Amino acid sequence: MNSNYGWWLPVAASSYAGRIDGSLAILHWAMVIIFGLWAVYMAYCLIRYRSSASPRADYHFTESMKALTPDVVILVFEVWLIFFVGVPIWAHIREDLPKPPEAVTVGVTAEQFAWTAHYPGADGQFGKQDIRLVNAGNPLGLDPADTAGQDDVVSVNTLVLPVGKRVLINLSAKDVIHSFFVPEFRIKQDAVPGMRIKLWVEPTLEGKFELGCAQLCGTGHYRMRADVLVKSAEEYQKWLDAQKKGI
Ligand SMILES: [Cu+2]
C-alpha cells in the first residue's frame, strides 16, 4: 500500500482523479509563476529605488489604472479557475450520480472506530435495518425477518469494489461525524449521523488502497481505517459469492 504514496500525489485511481490533479497542477504552476514574478519585481524595486539612487521619498500616488493591471489579471485568472475549472469538476462529482441499475450500490456506515460495507446481494435490494437490532454480530441492525436482507453481505473494514464500474455509495454514521477519505480516489466526504449522503466513484485501477477517517472522531480515530480492494468484475463477483449472506 505504501507504494501508492511518494513525494508527489498518491497514484490516481478513479475516473475523476485526473481532473482534480489537473486543477491542482494549474493552481500550483500559477503560484510558482506569480511567486517568481513578484520575487523578480521586488528585486528590481530594491535596486531601482535604493536609497543612494533616490534619497528622497516620493509620496505621490500614481493615478494610472495601469498600476492595477496585475491585480486584474490575477482576478480574471481566479474567477476562471473557480467557475471554469473548480465548479464543473465539483458538479461532476456531486451531481452526476450514477443510477442504481447501471451502478453498483454499496452502503458504507462509519462508527467509532470501523467502517462497515453493506452489499444488497443478488436481489439488488438492501434488507431492512432497525437500530434496536444493532449488536456486535449485527453491526447494521439488519432485520433477519426481512427476505430482502437474507442475501445481503456485510463486510467490516474491507470495502471491495469492481474496477471500471460506477459505484454509488450511501454514506452514513452511527455515532459521531466521521469522514470517508480514499486519497487515491481523490474523494473525501463527511459521514454525518442521521444523514445518508450519496457519493460515487469509478475505480480505474485494481489494487489495495486505504480508506481512512479524515475527521477526528475520538480516541481510536487513528486506527479507523479499512482496506479498499479494487478487483476485476469476475474477482469482485467471486468475492461477493464467497461471503456469508444475511445475518
Ligand atoms: Cu472516524
Short mmCIF file of N, CA and C in Angstrom, two decimals, residues 57-233:
data_model
loop_
_atom_site.label_atom_id
_atom_site.label_comp_id
_atom_site.label_asym_id
_atom_site.label_seq_id
_atom_site.Cartn_x
_atom_site.Cartn_y
_atom_site.Cartn_z
N ALA A 57 12.05 60.38 -0.60
CA ALA A 57 10.87 59.54 -0.83
C ALA A 57 9.88 60.28 -1.73
N ASP A 58 9.16 59.50 -2.54
CA ASP A 58 8.14 60.08 -3.40
C ASP A 58 6.78 59.65 -2.87
N TYR A 59 6.00 60.61 -2.41
CA TYR A 59 4.72 60.27 -1.79
C TYR A 59 3.53 60.36 -2.74
N HIS A 60 3.82 60.62 -4.04
CA HIS A 60 2.70 60.78 -4.97
C HIS A 60 2.16 59.44 -5.40
N PHE A 61 0.87 59.26 -5.23
CA PHE A 61 0.24 58.02 -5.64
C PHE A 61 -0.04 58.08 -7.13
N THR A 62 0.31 57.02 -7.82
CA THR A 62 0.04 57.03 -9.26
C THR A 62 -1.46 56.86 -9.50
N GLU A 63 -1.99 57.65 -10.38
CA GLU A 63 -3.43 57.58 -10.64
C GLU A 63 -3.72 56.76 -11.89
N SER A 64 -2.66 56.25 -12.48
CA SER A 64 -2.86 55.48 -13.71
C SER A 64 -3.49 54.14 -13.37
N MET A 65 -4.53 53.77 -14.15
CA MET A 65 -5.17 52.47 -13.94
C MET A 65 -4.23 51.32 -14.31
N LYS A 66 -3.17 51.68 -15.05
CA LYS A 66 -2.20 50.65 -15.45
C LYS A 66 -1.64 49.91 -14.24
N ALA A 67 -1.54 50.64 -13.12
CA ALA A 67 -0.96 50.03 -11.92
C ALA A 67 -1.79 48.85 -11.43
N LEU A 68 -3.06 48.82 -11.84
CA LEU A 68 -3.94 47.74 -11.37
C LEU A 68 -3.89 46.51 -12.28
N THR A 69 -3.14 46.61 -13.37
CA THR A 69 -3.13 45.51 -14.34
C THR A 69 -2.84 44.14 -13.71
N PRO A 70 -1.78 44.02 -12.90
CA PRO A 70 -1.51 42.69 -12.33
C PRO A 70 -2.69 42.17 -11.50
N ASP A 71 -3.35 43.08 -10.75
CA ASP A 71 -4.47 42.66 -9.92
C ASP A 71 -5.63 42.16 -10.79
N VAL A 72 -5.88 42.87 -11.90
CA VAL A 72 -6.97 42.47 -12.79
C VAL A 72 -6.66 41.11 -13.42
N VAL A 73 -5.42 40.92 -13.83
CA VAL A 73 -5.02 39.65 -14.44
C VAL A 73 -5.25 38.51 -13.45
N ILE A 74 -4.82 38.71 -12.21
CA ILE A 74 -4.96 37.67 -11.18
C ILE A 74 -6.45 37.42 -10.90
N LEU A 75 -7.23 38.49 -10.85
CA LEU A 75 -8.66 38.36 -10.57
C LEU A 75 -9.34 37.54 -11.67
N VAL A 76 -9.04 37.88 -12.93
CA VAL A 76 -9.64 37.15 -14.05
C VAL A 76 -9.23 35.68 -13.99
N PHE A 77 -7.95 35.44 -13.71
CA PHE A 77 -7.46 34.06 -13.62
C PHE A 77 -8.19 33.30 -12.52
N GLU A 78 -8.38 33.93 -11.36
CA GLU A 78 -9.02 33.24 -10.24
C GLU A 78 -10.50 32.97 -10.51
N VAL A 79 -11.17 33.93 -11.15
CA VAL A 79 -12.58 33.72 -11.50
C VAL A 79 -12.69 32.56 -12.49
N TRP A 80 -11.80 32.55 -13.48
CA TRP A 80 -11.77 31.46 -14.46
C TRP A 80 -11.54 30.12 -13.74
N LEU A 81 -10.57 30.11 -12.81
CA LEU A 81 -10.23 28.88 -12.09
C LEU A 81 -11.43 28.35 -11.30
N ILE A 82 -12.17 29.25 -10.66
CA ILE A 82 -13.31 28.82 -9.86
C ILE A 82 -14.45 28.34 -10.75
N PHE A 83 -14.85 29.20 -11.71
CA PHE A 83 -16.07 28.90 -12.44
C PHE A 83 -15.89 27.97 -13.65
N PHE A 84 -14.69 27.92 -14.21
CA PHE A 84 -14.50 27.09 -15.39
C PHE A 84 -13.67 25.84 -15.12
N VAL A 85 -13.03 25.76 -13.97
CA VAL A 85 -12.27 24.56 -13.63
C VAL A 85 -12.86 23.90 -12.38
N GLY A 86 -12.92 24.63 -11.27
CA GLY A 86 -13.35 24.04 -10.00
C GLY A 86 -14.81 23.62 -9.97
N VAL A 87 -15.70 24.54 -10.33
CA VAL A 87 -17.13 24.25 -10.23
C VAL A 87 -17.55 23.08 -11.14
N PRO A 88 -17.11 23.03 -12.42
CA PRO A 88 -17.50 21.88 -13.25
C PRO A 88 -17.04 20.54 -12.67
N ILE A 89 -15.83 20.48 -12.11
CA ILE A 89 -15.35 19.22 -11.53
C ILE A 89 -16.21 18.87 -10.31
N TRP A 90 -16.44 19.88 -9.48
CA TRP A 90 -17.24 19.65 -8.28
C TRP A 90 -18.65 19.19 -8.64
N ALA A 91 -19.25 19.84 -9.66
CA ALA A 91 -20.60 19.47 -10.08
C ALA A 91 -20.61 18.04 -10.61
N HIS A 92 -19.56 17.65 -11.34
CA HIS A 92 -19.47 16.28 -11.86
C HIS A 92 -19.47 15.28 -10.71
N ILE A 93 -18.70 15.58 -9.67
CA ILE A 93 -18.59 14.64 -8.54
C ILE A 93 -19.87 14.66 -7.70
N ARG A 94 -20.46 15.84 -7.49
CA ARG A 94 -21.63 15.94 -6.61
C ARG A 94 -22.94 15.58 -7.30
N GLU A 95 -23.06 15.97 -8.59
CA GLU A 95 -24.36 15.89 -9.24
C GLU A 95 -24.52 14.71 -10.20
N ASP A 96 -23.44 14.26 -10.83
CA ASP A 96 -23.56 13.18 -11.82
C ASP A 96 -23.61 11.82 -11.14
N LEU A 97 -24.56 11.64 -10.24
CA LEU A 97 -24.62 10.37 -9.51
C LEU A 97 -25.11 9.27 -10.44
N PRO A 98 -24.47 8.10 -10.39
CA PRO A 98 -24.94 7.00 -11.23
C PRO A 98 -26.28 6.49 -10.72
N LYS A 99 -27.10 6.02 -11.65
CA LYS A 99 -28.41 5.49 -11.25
C LYS A 99 -28.26 4.01 -10.90
N PRO A 100 -29.00 3.53 -9.89
CA PRO A 100 -28.82 2.16 -9.41
C PRO A 100 -28.76 1.03 -10.44
N PRO A 101 -29.57 0.99 -11.53
CA PRO A 101 -29.42 -0.17 -12.41
C PRO A 101 -28.04 -0.28 -13.03
N GLU A 102 -27.45 0.86 -13.46
CA GLU A 102 -26.13 0.79 -14.11
C GLU A 102 -25.01 0.76 -13.08
N ALA A 103 -25.31 1.18 -11.85
CA ALA A 103 -24.25 1.30 -10.85
C ALA A 103 -24.34 0.19 -9.81
N VAL A 104 -23.20 -0.12 -9.24
CA VAL A 104 -23.16 -0.98 -8.07
C VAL A 104 -23.46 -0.08 -6.88
N THR A 105 -24.40 -0.48 -6.04
CA THR A 105 -24.72 0.35 -4.88
C THR A 105 -24.20 -0.32 -3.62
N VAL A 106 -23.49 0.44 -2.83
CA VAL A 106 -22.92 -0.07 -1.58
C VAL A 106 -23.26 0.90 -0.46
N GLY A 107 -23.66 0.37 0.68
CA GLY A 107 -23.84 1.22 1.85
C GLY A 107 -22.54 1.21 2.64
N VAL A 108 -22.12 2.36 3.10
CA VAL A 108 -20.94 2.41 3.97
C VAL A 108 -21.33 3.14 5.25
N THR A 109 -21.17 2.46 6.37
CA THR A 109 -21.54 3.05 7.66
C THR A 109 -20.30 3.22 8.51
N ALA A 110 -20.11 4.43 9.00
CA ALA A 110 -18.96 4.73 9.84
C ALA A 110 -19.39 4.67 11.30
N GLU A 111 -18.49 4.20 12.14
CA GLU A 111 -18.75 4.25 13.58
C GLU A 111 -17.40 4.27 14.28
N GLN A 112 -17.42 4.60 15.58
CA GLN A 112 -16.19 4.55 16.36
C GLN A 112 -15.83 3.07 16.58
N PHE A 113 -14.82 2.47 15.98
CA PHE A 113 -13.88 3.05 15.04
C PHE A 113 -13.72 2.06 13.91
N ALA A 114 -14.73 1.98 13.08
CA ALA A 114 -14.73 0.99 12.00
C ALA A 114 -15.60 1.46 10.85
N TRP A 115 -15.38 0.81 9.70
CA TRP A 115 -16.19 1.06 8.51
C TRP A 115 -16.91 -0.23 8.16
N THR A 116 -18.21 -0.16 7.98
CA THR A 116 -18.95 -1.36 7.61
C THR A 116 -19.58 -1.17 6.23
N ALA A 117 -19.25 -2.09 5.33
CA ALA A 117 -19.82 -2.02 3.98
C ALA A 117 -21.03 -2.95 3.91
N HIS A 118 -22.03 -2.56 3.15
CA HIS A 118 -23.28 -3.30 3.05
C HIS A 118 -23.62 -3.47 1.57
N TYR A 119 -23.64 -4.73 1.11
CA TYR A 119 -23.97 -5.03 -0.29
C TYR A 119 -25.37 -5.66 -0.35
N PRO A 120 -26.14 -5.32 -1.37
CA PRO A 120 -27.54 -5.79 -1.40
C PRO A 120 -27.71 -7.26 -1.81
N GLY A 121 -26.65 -7.90 -2.31
CA GLY A 121 -26.80 -9.29 -2.74
C GLY A 121 -27.47 -9.38 -4.11
N ALA A 122 -27.75 -10.62 -4.54
CA ALA A 122 -28.23 -10.88 -5.90
C ALA A 122 -29.54 -10.18 -6.22
N ASP A 123 -30.41 -9.99 -5.22
CA ASP A 123 -31.73 -9.37 -5.49
C ASP A 123 -31.65 -7.86 -5.66
N GLY A 124 -30.49 -7.28 -5.40
CA GLY A 124 -30.34 -5.84 -5.58
C GLY A 124 -31.08 -5.01 -4.53
N GLN A 125 -31.64 -5.68 -3.54
CA GLN A 125 -32.42 -4.98 -2.50
C GLN A 125 -31.68 -5.03 -1.16
N PHE A 126 -31.58 -3.89 -0.54
CA PHE A 126 -30.99 -3.87 0.80
C PHE A 126 -32.05 -4.30 1.81
N GLY A 127 -31.63 -5.13 2.77
CA GLY A 127 -32.56 -5.56 3.81
C GLY A 127 -32.90 -4.41 4.75
N LYS A 128 -34.03 -4.56 5.39
CA LYS A 128 -34.48 -3.55 6.36
C LYS A 128 -33.52 -3.48 7.54
N GLN A 129 -33.33 -2.28 8.02
CA GLN A 129 -32.47 -2.12 9.18
C GLN A 129 -33.27 -1.51 10.32
N ASP A 130 -32.90 -1.92 11.53
CA ASP A 130 -33.58 -1.37 12.70
C ASP A 130 -32.52 -1.13 13.77
N ILE A 131 -32.49 0.06 14.28
CA ILE A 131 -31.44 0.43 15.24
C ILE A 131 -31.49 -0.45 16.49
N ARG A 132 -32.68 -0.98 16.83
CA ARG A 132 -32.80 -1.82 18.04
C ARG A 132 -32.15 -3.19 17.85
N LEU A 133 -31.89 -3.56 16.58
CA LEU A 133 -31.28 -4.86 16.32
C LEU A 133 -29.75 -4.79 16.24
N VAL A 134 -29.21 -3.59 16.39
CA VAL A 134 -27.75 -3.44 16.29
C VAL A 134 -27.07 -4.12 17.48
N ASN A 135 -26.13 -5.00 17.18
CA ASN A 135 -25.27 -5.58 18.23
C ASN A 135 -23.94 -5.95 17.57
N ALA A 136 -23.03 -6.51 18.37
CA ALA A 136 -21.69 -6.78 17.84
C ALA A 136 -21.72 -7.68 16.61
N GLY A 137 -22.65 -8.65 16.58
CA GLY A 137 -22.72 -9.57 15.45
C GLY A 137 -23.55 -9.03 14.30
N ASN A 138 -24.27 -7.97 14.53
CA ASN A 138 -25.15 -7.39 13.51
C ASN A 138 -24.96 -5.87 13.52
N PRO A 139 -23.80 -5.43 13.03
CA PRO A 139 -23.44 -4.01 13.20
C PRO A 139 -24.38 -3.04 12.48
N LEU A 140 -25.12 -3.55 11.49
CA LEU A 140 -26.01 -2.64 10.75
C LEU A 140 -27.47 -2.79 11.19
N GLY A 141 -27.73 -3.67 12.15
CA GLY A 141 -29.10 -3.85 12.62
C GLY A 141 -30.02 -4.41 11.56
N LEU A 142 -29.51 -5.37 10.75
CA LEU A 142 -30.35 -5.98 9.71
C LEU A 142 -31.44 -6.83 10.36
N ASP A 143 -32.63 -6.75 9.79
CA ASP A 143 -33.77 -7.48 10.32
C ASP A 143 -33.78 -8.90 9.70
N PRO A 144 -33.54 -9.94 10.52
CA PRO A 144 -33.47 -11.30 9.95
C PRO A 144 -34.81 -11.75 9.35
N ALA A 145 -35.90 -11.10 9.72
CA ALA A 145 -37.21 -11.50 9.20
C ALA A 145 -37.47 -10.95 7.80
N ASP A 146 -36.65 -10.00 7.37
CA ASP A 146 -36.88 -9.39 6.05
C ASP A 146 -36.17 -10.20 4.97
N THR A 147 -36.95 -10.72 4.02
CA THR A 147 -36.34 -11.60 2.99
C THR A 147 -35.34 -10.84 2.12
N ALA A 148 -35.57 -9.54 1.91
CA ALA A 148 -34.64 -8.76 1.07
C ALA A 148 -33.23 -8.75 1.65
N GLY A 149 -33.13 -8.93 2.97
CA GLY A 149 -31.82 -8.85 3.61
C GLY A 149 -31.12 -10.20 3.72
N GLN A 150 -31.79 -11.27 3.29
CA GLN A 150 -31.21 -12.59 3.54
C GLN A 150 -30.01 -12.90 2.66
N ASP A 151 -29.87 -12.19 1.53
CA ASP A 151 -28.67 -12.38 0.71
C ASP A 151 -27.73 -11.18 0.81
N ASP A 152 -27.99 -10.29 1.75
CA ASP A 152 -27.12 -9.13 1.91
C ASP A 152 -25.74 -9.56 2.44
N VAL A 153 -24.75 -8.80 2.06
CA VAL A 153 -23.39 -9.07 2.54
C VAL A 153 -22.94 -7.87 3.38
N VAL A 154 -22.44 -8.18 4.57
CA VAL A 154 -21.94 -7.13 5.46
C VAL A 154 -20.46 -7.39 5.67
N SER A 155 -19.65 -6.39 5.41
CA SER A 155 -18.20 -6.57 5.48
C SER A 155 -17.59 -5.46 6.33
N VAL A 156 -16.92 -5.87 7.39
CA VAL A 156 -16.35 -4.88 8.31
C VAL A 156 -14.89 -4.61 7.94
N ASN A 157 -14.59 -3.35 7.74
CA ASN A 157 -13.24 -2.87 7.43
C ASN A 157 -12.62 -3.41 6.15
N THR A 158 -13.45 -3.93 5.26
CA THR A 158 -12.99 -4.28 3.92
C THR A 158 -14.07 -3.85 2.94
N LEU A 159 -13.70 -2.96 2.05
CA LEU A 159 -14.63 -2.48 1.03
C LEU A 159 -14.11 -2.97 -0.31
N VAL A 160 -14.88 -3.86 -0.95
CA VAL A 160 -14.43 -4.41 -2.23
C VAL A 160 -15.25 -3.77 -3.35
N LEU A 161 -14.55 -3.27 -4.37
CA LEU A 161 -15.23 -2.58 -5.47
C LEU A 161 -14.75 -3.14 -6.80
N PRO A 162 -15.64 -3.15 -7.81
CA PRO A 162 -15.22 -3.62 -9.13
C PRO A 162 -14.54 -2.49 -9.91
N VAL A 163 -13.50 -2.83 -10.66
CA VAL A 163 -12.80 -1.81 -11.45
C VAL A 163 -13.65 -1.42 -12.67
N GLY A 164 -13.58 -0.16 -13.07
CA GLY A 164 -14.25 0.28 -14.30
C GLY A 164 -15.76 0.38 -14.21
N LYS A 165 -16.31 0.31 -13.03
CA LYS A 165 -17.76 0.42 -12.85
C LYS A 165 -18.06 1.58 -11.94
N ARG A 166 -19.15 2.28 -12.23
CA ARG A 166 -19.52 3.37 -11.34
C ARG A 166 -20.18 2.79 -10.09
N VAL A 167 -19.70 3.21 -8.95
CA VAL A 167 -20.20 2.70 -7.68
C VAL A 167 -20.87 3.84 -6.92
N LEU A 168 -22.12 3.62 -6.54
CA LEU A 168 -22.84 4.61 -5.75
C LEU A 168 -22.71 4.20 -4.28
N ILE A 169 -22.24 5.12 -3.47
CA ILE A 169 -22.05 4.82 -2.05
C ILE A 169 -23.02 5.64 -1.22
N ASN A 170 -23.82 4.96 -0.41
CA ASN A 170 -24.68 5.66 0.54
C ASN A 170 -23.94 5.69 1.87
N LEU A 171 -23.53 6.88 2.26
CA LEU A 171 -22.65 7.01 3.41
C LEU A 171 -23.43 7.49 4.63
N SER A 172 -23.24 6.79 5.74
CA SER A 172 -23.91 7.24 6.97
C SER A 172 -22.99 6.97 8.16
N ALA A 173 -23.40 7.46 9.31
CA ALA A 173 -22.60 7.28 10.52
C ALA A 173 -23.52 6.92 11.67
N LYS A 174 -23.00 6.11 12.60
CA LYS A 174 -23.84 5.65 13.71
C LYS A 174 -23.74 6.52 14.95
N ASP A 175 -22.61 7.22 15.10
CA ASP A 175 -22.42 7.90 16.39
C ASP A 175 -22.02 9.37 16.24
N VAL A 176 -20.83 9.60 15.72
CA VAL A 176 -20.35 10.98 15.58
C VAL A 176 -19.98 11.23 14.12
N ILE A 177 -19.53 12.42 13.82
CA ILE A 177 -19.15 12.72 12.43
C ILE A 177 -17.80 12.07 12.11
N HIS A 178 -17.77 11.33 11.02
CA HIS A 178 -16.53 10.75 10.50
C HIS A 178 -16.33 11.31 9.09
N SER A 179 -15.26 10.90 8.44
CA SER A 179 -15.06 11.37 7.07
C SER A 179 -14.43 10.27 6.23
N PHE A 180 -15.09 9.97 5.13
CA PHE A 180 -14.68 8.91 4.20
C PHE A 180 -13.61 9.48 3.28
N PHE A 181 -12.39 8.97 3.41
CA PHE A 181 -11.28 9.54 2.63
C PHE A 181 -10.45 8.43 2.01
N VAL A 182 -10.47 8.39 0.68
CA VAL A 182 -9.59 7.48 -0.05
C VAL A 182 -8.73 8.37 -0.96
N PRO A 183 -7.50 8.66 -0.53
CA PRO A 183 -6.68 9.62 -1.29
C PRO A 183 -6.52 9.25 -2.76
N GLU A 184 -6.38 7.96 -3.06
CA GLU A 184 -6.16 7.56 -4.46
C GLU A 184 -7.38 7.85 -5.33
N PHE A 185 -8.56 7.87 -4.72
CA PHE A 185 -9.78 8.20 -5.48
C PHE A 185 -10.00 9.71 -5.53
N ARG A 186 -9.27 10.45 -4.71
CA ARG A 186 -9.45 11.91 -4.57
C ARG A 186 -10.87 12.23 -4.10
N ILE A 187 -11.34 11.44 -3.15
CA ILE A 187 -12.67 11.72 -2.61
C ILE A 187 -12.60 11.79 -1.08
N LYS A 188 -13.25 12.80 -0.56
CA LYS A 188 -13.34 12.94 0.90
C LYS A 188 -14.74 13.47 1.20
N GLN A 189 -15.47 12.75 2.02
CA GLN A 189 -16.84 13.16 2.32
C GLN A 189 -17.17 12.86 3.77
N ASP A 190 -17.68 13.85 4.47
CA ASP A 190 -18.10 13.62 5.86
C ASP A 190 -19.24 12.62 5.91
N ALA A 191 -19.21 11.78 6.94
CA ALA A 191 -20.32 10.86 7.24
C ALA A 191 -20.99 11.43 8.48
N VAL A 192 -22.27 11.76 8.36
CA VAL A 192 -22.96 12.50 9.41
C VAL A 192 -24.11 11.66 9.97
N PRO A 193 -24.15 11.50 11.31
CA PRO A 193 -25.26 10.72 11.89
C PRO A 193 -26.61 11.31 11.47
N GLY A 194 -27.54 10.43 11.11
CA GLY A 194 -28.86 10.91 10.72
C GLY A 194 -28.99 11.27 9.26
N MET A 195 -27.88 11.23 8.53
CA MET A 195 -27.94 11.55 7.10
C MET A 195 -27.43 10.37 6.28
N ARG A 196 -28.01 10.19 5.09
CA ARG A 196 -27.48 9.23 4.14
C ARG A 196 -26.96 10.05 2.97
N ILE A 197 -25.65 10.17 2.89
CA ILE A 197 -25.05 11.05 1.87
C ILE A 197 -24.58 10.19 0.71
N LYS A 198 -24.97 10.62 -0.50
CA LYS A 198 -24.60 9.85 -1.69
C LYS A 198 -23.28 10.38 -2.24
N LEU A 199 -22.39 9.47 -2.57
CA LEU A 199 -21.20 9.85 -3.31
C LEU A 199 -20.93 8.73 -4.31
N TRP A 200 -20.09 8.99 -5.25
CA TRP A 200 -19.82 7.93 -6.22
C TRP A 200 -18.36 7.93 -6.61
N VAL A 201 -17.95 6.77 -7.10
CA VAL A 201 -16.57 6.63 -7.55
C VAL A 201 -16.54 5.57 -8.65
N GLU A 202 -15.69 5.80 -9.63
CA GLU A 202 -15.44 4.75 -10.63
C GLU A 202 -13.96 4.40 -10.53
N PRO A 203 -13.66 3.30 -9.83
CA PRO A 203 -12.24 2.93 -9.69
C PRO A 203 -11.64 2.57 -11.05
N THR A 204 -10.43 3.05 -11.29
CA THR A 204 -9.81 2.78 -12.60
C THR A 204 -8.57 1.89 -12.48
N LEU A 205 -8.19 1.57 -11.25
CA LEU A 205 -7.00 0.73 -11.06
C LEU A 205 -7.32 -0.38 -10.07
N GLU A 206 -6.93 -1.60 -10.44
CA GLU A 206 -7.07 -2.67 -9.46
C GLU A 206 -5.98 -2.53 -8.42
N GLY A 207 -6.28 -2.95 -7.20
CA GLY A 207 -5.25 -2.88 -6.17
C GLY A 207 -5.86 -2.68 -4.81
N LYS A 208 -4.95 -2.40 -3.86
CA LYS A 208 -5.37 -2.23 -2.47
C LYS A 208 -5.10 -0.80 -2.05
N PHE A 209 -6.13 -0.14 -1.59
CA PHE A 209 -6.00 1.24 -1.16
C PHE A 209 -6.48 1.36 0.28
N GLU A 210 -6.25 2.53 0.85
CA GLU A 210 -6.64 2.70 2.25
C GLU A 210 -7.79 3.69 2.39
N LEU A 211 -8.81 3.26 3.10
CA LEU A 211 -9.90 4.17 3.47
C LEU A 211 -9.61 4.61 4.90
N GLY A 212 -9.36 5.89 5.05
CA GLY A 212 -9.08 6.41 6.39
C GLY A 212 -10.19 7.33 6.83
N CYS A 213 -10.31 7.52 8.14
CA CYS A 213 -11.26 8.50 8.64
C CYS A 213 -10.52 9.84 8.71
N ALA A 214 -11.09 10.85 8.06
CA ALA A 214 -10.41 12.15 7.97
C ALA A 214 -11.05 13.17 8.91
N GLN A 215 -11.78 12.70 9.90
CA GLN A 215 -12.39 13.62 10.86
C GLN A 215 -12.10 13.09 12.26
N LEU A 216 -11.40 13.88 13.05
CA LEU A 216 -11.06 13.43 14.40
C LEU A 216 -12.34 13.03 15.14
N CYS A 217 -12.46 11.74 15.49
CA CYS A 217 -13.76 11.25 15.94
C CYS A 217 -13.70 10.56 17.29
N GLY A 218 -12.57 10.64 17.97
CA GLY A 218 -12.46 10.00 19.28
C GLY A 218 -11.08 9.43 19.49
N THR A 219 -10.91 8.74 20.61
CA THR A 219 -9.55 8.29 20.97
C THR A 219 -9.01 7.24 20.00
N GLY A 220 -9.89 6.50 19.34
CA GLY A 220 -9.42 5.46 18.42
C GLY A 220 -9.40 5.92 16.97
N HIS A 221 -9.52 7.21 16.75
CA HIS A 221 -9.58 7.76 15.38
C HIS A 221 -8.42 7.26 14.52
N TYR A 222 -7.23 7.21 15.12
CA TYR A 222 -6.03 6.84 14.36
C TYR A 222 -6.12 5.44 13.76
N ARG A 223 -6.92 4.56 14.40
CA ARG A 223 -6.98 3.20 13.85
C ARG A 223 -8.27 2.95 13.08
N MET A 224 -9.00 4.01 12.76
CA MET A 224 -10.24 3.85 12.00
C MET A 224 -9.91 3.83 10.51
N ARG A 225 -9.56 2.65 10.05
CA ARG A 225 -9.16 2.51 8.65
C ARG A 225 -9.69 1.19 8.10
N ALA A 226 -9.84 1.15 6.80
CA ALA A 226 -10.30 -0.08 6.16
C ALA A 226 -9.53 -0.27 4.86
N ASP A 227 -9.50 -1.52 4.39
CA ASP A 227 -8.88 -1.80 3.10
C ASP A 227 -9.92 -1.59 2.01
N VAL A 228 -9.52 -0.92 0.95
CA VAL A 228 -10.36 -0.83 -0.24
C VAL A 228 -9.70 -1.72 -1.29
N LEU A 229 -10.38 -2.80 -1.65
CA LEU A 229 -9.81 -3.73 -2.63
C LEU A 229 -10.56 -3.55 -3.94
N VAL A 230 -9.84 -3.08 -4.96
CA VAL A 230 -10.47 -2.92 -6.27
C VAL A 230 -10.10 -4.14 -7.11
N LYS A 231 -11.15 -4.85 -7.56
CA LYS A 231 -10.93 -6.11 -8.27
C LYS A 231 -11.60 -6.08 -9.64
N SER A 232 -11.20 -7.02 -10.50
CA SER A 232 -11.87 -7.18 -11.79
C SER A 232 -13.31 -7.62 -11.52
N ALA A 233 -14.19 -7.47 -12.53
CA ALA A 233 -15.60 -7.81 -12.34
C ALA A 233 -15.77 -9.26 -11.85
#
